[in-house]
Coordinates of N, CA and C in Angstrom, one line a residue:
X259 N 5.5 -17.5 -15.9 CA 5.1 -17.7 -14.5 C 6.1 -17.0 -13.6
X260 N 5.7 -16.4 -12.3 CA 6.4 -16.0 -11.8 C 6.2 -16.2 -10.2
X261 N 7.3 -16.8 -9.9 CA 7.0 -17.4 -8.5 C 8.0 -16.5 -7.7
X262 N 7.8 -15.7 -6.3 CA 8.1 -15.2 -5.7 C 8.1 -15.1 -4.3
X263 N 9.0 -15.0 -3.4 CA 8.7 -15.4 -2.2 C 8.9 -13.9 -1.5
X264 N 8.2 -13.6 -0.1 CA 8.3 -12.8 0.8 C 10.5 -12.6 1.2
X265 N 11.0 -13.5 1.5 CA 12.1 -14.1 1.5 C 13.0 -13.4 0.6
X266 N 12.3 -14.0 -0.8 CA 13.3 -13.1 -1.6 C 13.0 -11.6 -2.0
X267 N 12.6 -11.1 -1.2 CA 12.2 -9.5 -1.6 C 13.3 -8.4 -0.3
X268 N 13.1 -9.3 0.9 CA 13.7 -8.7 2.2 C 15.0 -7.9 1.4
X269 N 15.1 -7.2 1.5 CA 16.5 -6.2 1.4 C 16.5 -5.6 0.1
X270 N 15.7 -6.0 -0.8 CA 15.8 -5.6 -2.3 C 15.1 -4.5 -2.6
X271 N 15.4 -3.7 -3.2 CA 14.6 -2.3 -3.7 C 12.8 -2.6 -3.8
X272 N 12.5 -4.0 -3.8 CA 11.3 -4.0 -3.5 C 10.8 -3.6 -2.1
X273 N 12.0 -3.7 -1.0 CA 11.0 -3.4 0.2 C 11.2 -2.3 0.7
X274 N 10.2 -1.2 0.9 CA 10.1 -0.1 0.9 C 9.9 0.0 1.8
X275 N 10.6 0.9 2.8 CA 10.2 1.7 4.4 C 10.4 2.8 3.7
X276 N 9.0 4.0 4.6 CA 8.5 4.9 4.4 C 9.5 5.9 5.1
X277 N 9.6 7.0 4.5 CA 10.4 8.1 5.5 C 9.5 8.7 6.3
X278 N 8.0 8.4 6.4 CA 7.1 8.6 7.9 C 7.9 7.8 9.0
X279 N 8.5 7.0 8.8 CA 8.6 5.7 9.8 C 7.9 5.1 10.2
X280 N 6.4 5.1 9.4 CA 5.4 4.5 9.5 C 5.2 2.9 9.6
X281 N 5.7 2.8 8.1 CA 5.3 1.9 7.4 C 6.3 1.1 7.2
X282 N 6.2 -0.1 6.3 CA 7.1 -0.7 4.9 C 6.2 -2.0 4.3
X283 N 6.3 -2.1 3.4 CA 5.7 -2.7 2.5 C 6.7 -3.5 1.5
X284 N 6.8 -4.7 1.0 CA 7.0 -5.5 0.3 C 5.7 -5.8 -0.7
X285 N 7.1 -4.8 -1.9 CA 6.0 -5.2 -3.1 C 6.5 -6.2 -4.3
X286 N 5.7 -7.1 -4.9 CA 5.6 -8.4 -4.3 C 5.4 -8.3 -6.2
X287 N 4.5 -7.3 -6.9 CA 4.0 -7.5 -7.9 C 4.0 -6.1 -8.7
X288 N 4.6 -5.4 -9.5 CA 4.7 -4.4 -10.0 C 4.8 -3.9 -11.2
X289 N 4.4 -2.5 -11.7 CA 3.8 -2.2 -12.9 C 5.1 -2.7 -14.0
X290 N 6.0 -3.0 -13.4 CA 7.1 -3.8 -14.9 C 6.4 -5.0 -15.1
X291 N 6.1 -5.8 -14.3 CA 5.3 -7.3 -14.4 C 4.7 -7.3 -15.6
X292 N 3.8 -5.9 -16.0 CA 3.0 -5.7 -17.0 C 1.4 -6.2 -16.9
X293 N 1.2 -6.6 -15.5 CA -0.1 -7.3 -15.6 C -1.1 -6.4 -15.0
X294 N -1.2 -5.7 -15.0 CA -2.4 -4.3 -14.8 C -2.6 -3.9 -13.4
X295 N -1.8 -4.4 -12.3 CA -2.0 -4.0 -11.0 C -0.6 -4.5 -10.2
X296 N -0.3 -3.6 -8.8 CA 0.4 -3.9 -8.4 C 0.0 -5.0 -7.1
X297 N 0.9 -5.5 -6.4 CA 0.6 -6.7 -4.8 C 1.7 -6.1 -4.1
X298 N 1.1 -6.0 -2.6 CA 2.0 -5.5 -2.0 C 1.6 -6.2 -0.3
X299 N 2.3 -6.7 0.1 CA 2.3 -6.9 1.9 C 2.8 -5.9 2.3
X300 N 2.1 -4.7 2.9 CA 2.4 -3.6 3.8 C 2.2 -4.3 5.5
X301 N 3.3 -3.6 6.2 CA 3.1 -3.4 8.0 C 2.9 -2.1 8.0
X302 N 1.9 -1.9 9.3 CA 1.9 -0.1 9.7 C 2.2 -0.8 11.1
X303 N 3.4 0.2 11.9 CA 3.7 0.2 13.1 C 2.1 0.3 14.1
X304 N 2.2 -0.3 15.2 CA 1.2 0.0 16.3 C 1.7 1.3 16.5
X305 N 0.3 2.0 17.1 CA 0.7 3.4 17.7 C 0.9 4.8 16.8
X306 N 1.2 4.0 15.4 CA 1.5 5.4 14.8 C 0.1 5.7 13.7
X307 N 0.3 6.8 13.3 CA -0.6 7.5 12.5 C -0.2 7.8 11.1
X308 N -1.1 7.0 9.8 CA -0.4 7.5 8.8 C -1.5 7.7 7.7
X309 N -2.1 9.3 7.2 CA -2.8 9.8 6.5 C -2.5 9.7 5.1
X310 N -3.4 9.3 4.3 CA -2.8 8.4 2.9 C -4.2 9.3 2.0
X311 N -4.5 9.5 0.8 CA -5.0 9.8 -0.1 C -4.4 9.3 -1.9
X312 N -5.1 8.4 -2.0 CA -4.9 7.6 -3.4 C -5.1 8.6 -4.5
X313 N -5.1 9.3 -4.7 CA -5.5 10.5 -5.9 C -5.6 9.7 -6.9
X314 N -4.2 8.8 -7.2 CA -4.1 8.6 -8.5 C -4.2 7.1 -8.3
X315 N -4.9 6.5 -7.7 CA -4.8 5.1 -7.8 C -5.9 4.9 -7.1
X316 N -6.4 3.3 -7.1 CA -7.7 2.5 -6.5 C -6.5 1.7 -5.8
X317 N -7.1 1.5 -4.2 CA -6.7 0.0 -3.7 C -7.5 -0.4 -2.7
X318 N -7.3 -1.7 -2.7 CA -7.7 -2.8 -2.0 C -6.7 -3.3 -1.0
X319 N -7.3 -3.4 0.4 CA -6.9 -3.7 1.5 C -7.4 -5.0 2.1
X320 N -6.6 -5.9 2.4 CA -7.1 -7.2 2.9 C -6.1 -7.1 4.3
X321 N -6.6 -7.2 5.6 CA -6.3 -7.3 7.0 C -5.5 -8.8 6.9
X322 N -4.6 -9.3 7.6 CA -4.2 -10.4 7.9 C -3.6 -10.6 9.0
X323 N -3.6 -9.8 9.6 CA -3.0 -9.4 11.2 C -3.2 -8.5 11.8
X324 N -3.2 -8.2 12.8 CA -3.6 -6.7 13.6 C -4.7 -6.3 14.0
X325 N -5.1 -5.1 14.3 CA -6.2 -4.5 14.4 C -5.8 -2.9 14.4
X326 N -6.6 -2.0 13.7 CA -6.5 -0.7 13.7 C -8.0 0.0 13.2
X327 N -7.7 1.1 13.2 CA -9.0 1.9 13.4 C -8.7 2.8 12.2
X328 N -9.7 2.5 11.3 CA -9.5 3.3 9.7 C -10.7 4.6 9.4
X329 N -10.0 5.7 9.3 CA -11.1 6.9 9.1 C -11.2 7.1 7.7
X330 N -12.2 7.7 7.7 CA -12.5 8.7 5.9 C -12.4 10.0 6.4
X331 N -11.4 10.2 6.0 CA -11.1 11.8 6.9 C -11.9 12.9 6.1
X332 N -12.8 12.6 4.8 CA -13.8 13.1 4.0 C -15.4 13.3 4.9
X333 N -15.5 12.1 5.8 CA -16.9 11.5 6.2 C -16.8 12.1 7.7
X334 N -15.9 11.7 8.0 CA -15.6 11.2 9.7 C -15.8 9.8 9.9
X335 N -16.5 9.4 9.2 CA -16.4 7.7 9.5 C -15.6 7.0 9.8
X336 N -15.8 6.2 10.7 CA -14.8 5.0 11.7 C -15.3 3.7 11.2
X337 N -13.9 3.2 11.1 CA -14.5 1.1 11.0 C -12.4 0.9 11.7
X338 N -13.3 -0.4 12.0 CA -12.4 -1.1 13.0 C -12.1 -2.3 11.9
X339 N -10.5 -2.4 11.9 CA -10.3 -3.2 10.6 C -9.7 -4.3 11.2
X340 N -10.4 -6.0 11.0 CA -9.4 -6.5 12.0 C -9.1 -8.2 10.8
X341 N -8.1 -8.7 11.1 CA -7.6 -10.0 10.2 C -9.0 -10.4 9.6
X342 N -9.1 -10.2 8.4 CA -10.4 -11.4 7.6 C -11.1 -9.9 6.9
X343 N -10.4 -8.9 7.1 CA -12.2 -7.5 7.0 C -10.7 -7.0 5.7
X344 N -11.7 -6.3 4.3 CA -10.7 -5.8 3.4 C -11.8 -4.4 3.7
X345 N -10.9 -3.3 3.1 CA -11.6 -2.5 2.8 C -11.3 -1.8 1.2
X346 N -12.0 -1.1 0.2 CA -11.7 -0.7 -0.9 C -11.6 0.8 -0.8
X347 N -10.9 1.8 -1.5 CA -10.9 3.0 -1.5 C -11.1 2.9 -3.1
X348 N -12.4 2.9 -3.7 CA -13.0 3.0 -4.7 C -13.1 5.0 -5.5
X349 N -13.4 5.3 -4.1 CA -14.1 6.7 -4.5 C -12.6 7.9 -4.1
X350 N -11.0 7.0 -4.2 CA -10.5 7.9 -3.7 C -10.5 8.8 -2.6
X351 N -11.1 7.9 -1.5 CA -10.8 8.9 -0.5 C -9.9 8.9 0.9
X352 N -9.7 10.1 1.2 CA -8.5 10.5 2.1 C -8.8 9.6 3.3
X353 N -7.7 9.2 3.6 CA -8.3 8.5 5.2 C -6.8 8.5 6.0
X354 N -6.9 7.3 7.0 CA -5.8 7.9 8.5 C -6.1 6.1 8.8
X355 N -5.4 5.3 8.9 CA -4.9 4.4 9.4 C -4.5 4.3 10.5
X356 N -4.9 4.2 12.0 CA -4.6 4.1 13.1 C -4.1 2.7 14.0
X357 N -3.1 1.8 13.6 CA -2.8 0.4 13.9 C -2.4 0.6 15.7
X358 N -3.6 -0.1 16.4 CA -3.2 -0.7 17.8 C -2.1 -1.8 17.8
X359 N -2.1 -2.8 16.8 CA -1.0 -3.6 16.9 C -0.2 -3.4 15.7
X360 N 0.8 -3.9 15.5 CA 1.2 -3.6 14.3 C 0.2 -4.1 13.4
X361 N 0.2 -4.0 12.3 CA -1.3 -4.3 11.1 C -0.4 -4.8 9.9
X362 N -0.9 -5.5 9.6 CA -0.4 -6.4 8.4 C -1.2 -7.1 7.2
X363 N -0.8 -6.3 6.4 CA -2.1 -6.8 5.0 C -1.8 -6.8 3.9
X364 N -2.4 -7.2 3.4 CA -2.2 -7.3 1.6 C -2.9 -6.0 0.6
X365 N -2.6 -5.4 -0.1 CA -3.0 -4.5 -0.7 C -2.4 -4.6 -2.3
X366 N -3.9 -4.0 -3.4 CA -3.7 -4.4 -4.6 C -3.4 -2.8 -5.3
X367 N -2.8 -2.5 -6.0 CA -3.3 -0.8 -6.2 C -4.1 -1.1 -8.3
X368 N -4.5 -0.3 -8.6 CA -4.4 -0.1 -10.0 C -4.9 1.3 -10.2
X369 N -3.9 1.9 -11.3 CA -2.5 1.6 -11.9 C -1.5 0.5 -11.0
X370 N -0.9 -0.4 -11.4 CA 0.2 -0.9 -10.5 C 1.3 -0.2 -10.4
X371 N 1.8 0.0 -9.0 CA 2.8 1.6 -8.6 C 4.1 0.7 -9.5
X372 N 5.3 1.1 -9.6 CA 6.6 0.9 -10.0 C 7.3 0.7 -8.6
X373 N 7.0 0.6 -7.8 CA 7.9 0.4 -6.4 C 8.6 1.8 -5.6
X374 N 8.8 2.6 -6.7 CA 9.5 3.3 -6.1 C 8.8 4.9 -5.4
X375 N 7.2 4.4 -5.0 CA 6.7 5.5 -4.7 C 6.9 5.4 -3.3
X376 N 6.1 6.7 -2.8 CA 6.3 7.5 -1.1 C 5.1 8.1 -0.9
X377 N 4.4 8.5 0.2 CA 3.5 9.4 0.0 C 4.1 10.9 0.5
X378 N 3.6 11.5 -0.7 CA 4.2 13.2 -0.4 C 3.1 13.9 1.0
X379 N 3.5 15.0 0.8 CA 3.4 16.0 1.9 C 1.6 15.7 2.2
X380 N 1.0 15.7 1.1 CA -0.7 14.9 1.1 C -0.7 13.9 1.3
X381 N -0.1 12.8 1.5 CA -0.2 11.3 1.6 C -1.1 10.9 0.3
X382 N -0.7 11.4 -0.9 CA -0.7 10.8 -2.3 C 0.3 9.8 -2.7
X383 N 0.2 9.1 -3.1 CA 1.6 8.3 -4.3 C 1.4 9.2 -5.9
X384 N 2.7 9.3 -6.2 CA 2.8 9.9 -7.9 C 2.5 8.8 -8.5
X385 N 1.8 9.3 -9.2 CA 1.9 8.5 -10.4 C 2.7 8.3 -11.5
X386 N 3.9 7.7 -10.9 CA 5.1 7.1 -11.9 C 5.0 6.2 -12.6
X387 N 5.8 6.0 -13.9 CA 5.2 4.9 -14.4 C 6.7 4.5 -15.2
X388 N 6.9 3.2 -15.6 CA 8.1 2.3 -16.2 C 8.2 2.9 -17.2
X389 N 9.5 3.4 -17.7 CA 9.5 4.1 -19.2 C 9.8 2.4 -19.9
X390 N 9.5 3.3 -21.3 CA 9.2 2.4 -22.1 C 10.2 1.6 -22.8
X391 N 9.9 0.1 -23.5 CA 11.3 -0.7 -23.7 C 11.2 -0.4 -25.1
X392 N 12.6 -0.3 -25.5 CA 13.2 0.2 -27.0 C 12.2 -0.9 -27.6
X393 N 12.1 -0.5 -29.0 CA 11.9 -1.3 -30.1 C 12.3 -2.4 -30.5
X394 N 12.0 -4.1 -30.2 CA 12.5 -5.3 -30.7 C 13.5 -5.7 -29.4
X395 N 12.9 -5.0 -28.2 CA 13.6 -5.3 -26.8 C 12.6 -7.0 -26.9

């Protein structure tokens, strides 16, 4: 079992600020865990703009605070994402996160990321993954 607090993540290589200066995320649950998905409480700043494309991963977004304006930058489609509304990026697609307040949510990925991703010049995450434990570890 593994019990974990918000608390104990603050400062630890789990909590990731973005070099956008977007973002940061506390991730909470990760592909060493070994349980087939990552957990992560992300903040996106109010005001800023951050273009994201899952290439290599599925996630799930649950709202818990905030309000921002989410595009499919594939569609043009708009939705207004506000505490209680999840949305899924099933079909991998590209989209733009636009937070009026700061925005605060929960997000699941699978593959579960290793912690140590970014999104590159596309707003992809790599697909890194935990090398493997020796023999009779």
């Amino acid at each position: 079992m593994i019990v974990r607090s918000f608390q104990d993540i603050e400062g630890t290589d789990r909590h990731v600020k973005s070099q956008s200066g977007t973002w940061e995320s506390k991730r909470i649950i990760l592909a060493k865990e070994k349980v087939g998905f990552s957990l992560h409480e992300t903040i996106l700043y109010a005001g800023t703009e951050t273009s994201m494309w899952y290439a290599n991963h599925v996630e799930a977004v649950l709202c818990v605070e905030g309000e921002a304006e989410l595009s499919n930058d594939e569609t043009g489609e708009k939705h207004w994402i506000t505490p209680g509304t999840m949305y899924l990026l099933d079909g991998h697609e590209r989209h733009t996160l636009r937070p009026k307040t700061d925005f605060r949510c929960v997000c699941v990925f699978n593959p579960p990321v290793t912690g140590r991703e970014d999104h590159d010049e596309n707003g992809v995450y790599p697909l890194l993954t935990e090398p493997a434990e020796p023999a009779g570890s």
